[in-house]
Amino acid sequence: MNVDYGHRPQQWSHGFCNCGGSLCTCCLTWCFPCITFGQNAEIVDEGRSSCLSHSVVYGLLWTIHSQWIYSCMYRQRLREKFGLPEEPCGDCCVHFFCGPCALCQEHAELKSRGFNPSKGWIGPPTAAPQVPPSMTK
């Protein structure tokens, strides 16, 4: 058994229920979740597909109440990319029961890691990621 006591798992930069720390993003997401999802997905895809295409697919799936399946796949990809835990429950449950909260948390996570989802994919972040206060000594 290989145990690494010096390694701490990554944590989400913002809690699930605090709107990602941005009232503007929160309001936009509750009114137009397809926009926030498209912005997040473009960054997770590293620009291989556009915000518009993700937004359209999300919107079409929303009409048949299946958008949560699409968005939970991107939450899983984001978590794997940054080594984040599956919290507060499984990715699909999070998006099924409170998609807007999940989208706000994911948006805030990308911002805290130096990306600006509102501007789209412009390459890897140049700013150093912000360290949450809970992770400092």
CSV table of C-alpha atoms in Angstrom, one decimal:
chain,number,residue,atom,x,y,z
A,1,MET,CA,0.0,0.0,0.0
A,2,ASN,CA,1.4,3.3,-1.1
A,3,VAL,CA,0.3,6.2,1.1
A,4,ASP,CA,1.4,9.8,0.4
A,5,TYR,CA,0.8,11.8,3.6
A,6,GLY,CA,2.3,15.0,2.1
A,7,HIS,CA,-0.2,15.3,-0.7
A,8,ARG,CA,-3.5,17.2,0.0
A,9,PRO,CA,-6.3,16.7,-2.5
A,10,GLN,CA,-7.4,19.8,-4.3
A,11,GLN,CA,-10.5,21.6,-3.0
A,12,TRP,CA,-13.1,23.7,-4.8
A,13,SER,CA,-12.3,27.4,-4.6
A,14,HIS,CA,-15.9,28.3,-3.8
A,15,GLY,CA,-18.7,26.4,-2.0
A,16,PHE,CA,-21.6,24.9,-3.9
A,17,CYS,CA,-24.3,27.2,-2.5
A,18,ASN,CA,-22.6,30.6,-2.6
A,19,CYS,CA,-23.2,31.5,-6.2
A,20,GLY,CA,-19.5,31.3,-7.1
A,21,GLY,CA,-18.9,34.5,-5.2
A,22,SER,CA,-20.4,36.7,-8.0
A,23,LEU,CA,-23.9,38.0,-8.0
A,24,CYS,CA,-23.6,38.9,-11.7
A,25,THR,CA,-22.7,35.4,-12.7
A,26,CYS,CA,-25.4,34.0,-10.4
A,27,CYS,CA,-28.2,36.2,-11.9
A,28,LEU,CA,-27.0,35.4,-15.5
A,29,THR,CA,-26.9,31.7,-14.7
A,30,TRP,CA,-30.4,31.5,-13.1
A,31,CYS,CA,-31.9,33.4,-16.1
A,32,PHE,CA,-29.7,32.0,-19.0
A,33,PRO,CA,-27.9,28.9,-17.8
A,34,CYS,CA,-27.0,28.0,-21.4
A,35,ILE,CA,-24.7,31.0,-21.5
A,36,THR,CA,-22.7,30.1,-18.4
A,37,PHE,CA,-22.6,26.5,-19.4
A,38,GLY,CA,-21.2,27.4,-22.9
A,39,GLN,CA,-18.6,29.7,-21.4
A,40,ASN,CA,-17.5,26.9,-19.0
A,41,ALA,CA,-17.5,24.2,-21.6
A,42,GLU,CA,-15.4,26.2,-24.1
A,43,ILE,CA,-12.7,26.6,-21.4
A,44,VAL,CA,-12.8,22.9,-20.4
A,45,ASP,CA,-12.6,22.0,-24.1
A,46,GLU,CA,-9.6,24.4,-24.4
A,47,GLY,CA,-11.3,26.1,-27.3
A,48,ARG,CA,-11.9,23.1,-29.5
A,49,SER,CA,-15.6,24.0,-29.6
A,50,SER,CA,-17.2,27.4,-29.2
A,51,CYS,CA,-19.3,28.8,-26.4
A,52,LEU,CA,-22.1,29.3,-28.9
A,53,SER,CA,-22.2,25.6,-30.0
A,54,HIS,CA,-22.3,24.4,-26.4
A,55,SER,CA,-25.0,27.0,-25.5
A,56,VAL,CA,-27.2,25.9,-28.4
A,57,VAL,CA,-26.9,22.2,-27.5
A,58,TYR,CA,-27.6,22.9,-23.8
A,59,GLY,CA,-30.6,25.0,-24.8
A,60,LEU,CA,-32.0,22.3,-27.1
A,61,LEU,CA,-31.5,19.7,-24.4
A,62,TRP,CA,-33.2,22.0,-21.9
A,63,THR,CA,-36.4,21.9,-23.9
A,64,ILE,CA,-36.6,18.2,-23.2
A,65,HIS,CA,-35.3,18.5,-19.6
A,66,SER,CA,-32.1,16.6,-20.4
A,67,GLN,CA,-29.5,19.4,-20.2
A,68,TRP,CA,-28.2,18.0,-16.9
A,69,ILE,CA,-26.8,15.0,-18.6
A,70,TYR,CA,-24.7,17.2,-20.9
A,71,SER,CA,-23.5,19.5,-18.1
A,72,CYS,CA,-22.7,16.7,-15.7
A,73,MET,CA,-20.2,15.3,-18.3
A,74,TYR,CA,-18.4,18.7,-18.3
A,75,ARG,CA,-18.4,18.9,-14.5
A,76,GLN,CA,-16.7,15.5,-14.5
A,77,ARG,CA,-14.1,16.7,-17.1
A,78,LEU,CA,-13.4,19.9,-15.1
A,79,ARG,CA,-13.0,17.9,-11.9
A,80,GLU,CA,-10.6,15.4,-13.5
A,81,LYS,CA,-8.6,18.2,-15.1
A,82,PHE,CA,-8.0,19.9,-11.8
A,83,GLY,CA,-8.1,16.9,-9.4
A,84,LEU,CA,-11.2,18.1,-7.6
A,85,PRO,CA,-13.4,16.0,-5.4
A,86,GLU,CA,-17.0,14.9,-6.4
A,87,GLU,CA,-18.8,17.2,-3.9
A,88,PRO,CA,-21.3,17.7,-2.5
A,89,CYS,CA,-22.5,14.5,-4.3
A,90,GLY,CA,-22.2,12.9,-7.7
A,91,ASP,CA,-21.8,15.1,-10.7
A,92,CYS,CA,-25.1,14.1,-12.3
A,93,CYS,CA,-27.0,14.6,-9.0
A,94,VAL,CA,-25.5,18.0,-8.6
A,95,HIS,CA,-26.6,19.1,-12.1
A,96,PHE,CA,-30.0,17.3,-11.9
A,97,PHE,CA,-31.0,18.9,-8.6
A,98,CYS,CA,-29.3,22.3,-8.8
A,99,GLY,CA,-27.8,23.0,-12.2
A,100,PRO,CA,-27.4,26.8,-11.7
A,101,CYS,CA,-25.5,26.3,-8.5
A,102,ALA,CA,-23.2,23.8,-10.1
A,103,LEU,CA,-22.6,26.1,-13.1
A,104,CYS,CA,-21.8,29.0,-10.9
A,105,GLN,CA,-19.3,26.9,-8.8
A,106,GLU,CA,-17.6,25.7,-12.0
A,107,HIS,CA,-17.4,29.2,-13.4
A,108,ALA,CA,-15.8,30.5,-10.2
A,109,GLU,CA,-13.4,27.6,-10.2
A,110,LEU,CA,-12.2,28.4,-13.7
A,111,LYS,CA,-11.8,32.1,-12.7
A,112,SER,CA,-9.8,31.2,-9.6
A,113,ARG,CA,-7.4,29.2,-11.8
A,114,GLY,CA,-6.7,32.1,-14.0
A,115,PHE,CA,-9.2,31.6,-16.8
A,116,ASN,CA,-11.9,34.2,-17.8
A,117,PRO,CA,-14.8,32.2,-19.1
A,118,SER,CA,-16.6,35.4,-20.1
A,119,LYS,CA,-13.8,36.1,-22.7
A,120,GLY,CA,-13.6,32.5,-24.0
A,121,TRP,CA,-10.6,30.4,-24.6
A,122,ILE,CA,-7.5,32.5,-25.3
A,123,GLY,CA,-4.9,29.9,-24.2
A,124,PRO,CA,-3.6,28.7,-20.9
A,125,PRO,CA,-3.9,31.2,-18.1
A,126,THR,CA,-1.1,33.7,-17.6
A,127,ALA,CA,-2.1,34.7,-14.0
A,128,ALA,CA,-1.1,32.5,-11.1
A,129,PRO,CA,-4.1,30.6,-9.6
A,130,GLN,CA,-5.6,32.1,-6.5
A,131,VAL,CA,-5.1,29.9,-3.4
A,132,PRO,CA,-8.3,29.7,-1.2
A,133,PRO,CA,-7.7,31.1,2.3
A,134,SER,CA,-8.5,27.7,3.8
A,135,MET,CA,-5.4,26.2,2.1
A,136,THR,CA,-2.9,28.7,3.4
A,137,LYS,CA,-0.9,28.1,6.6
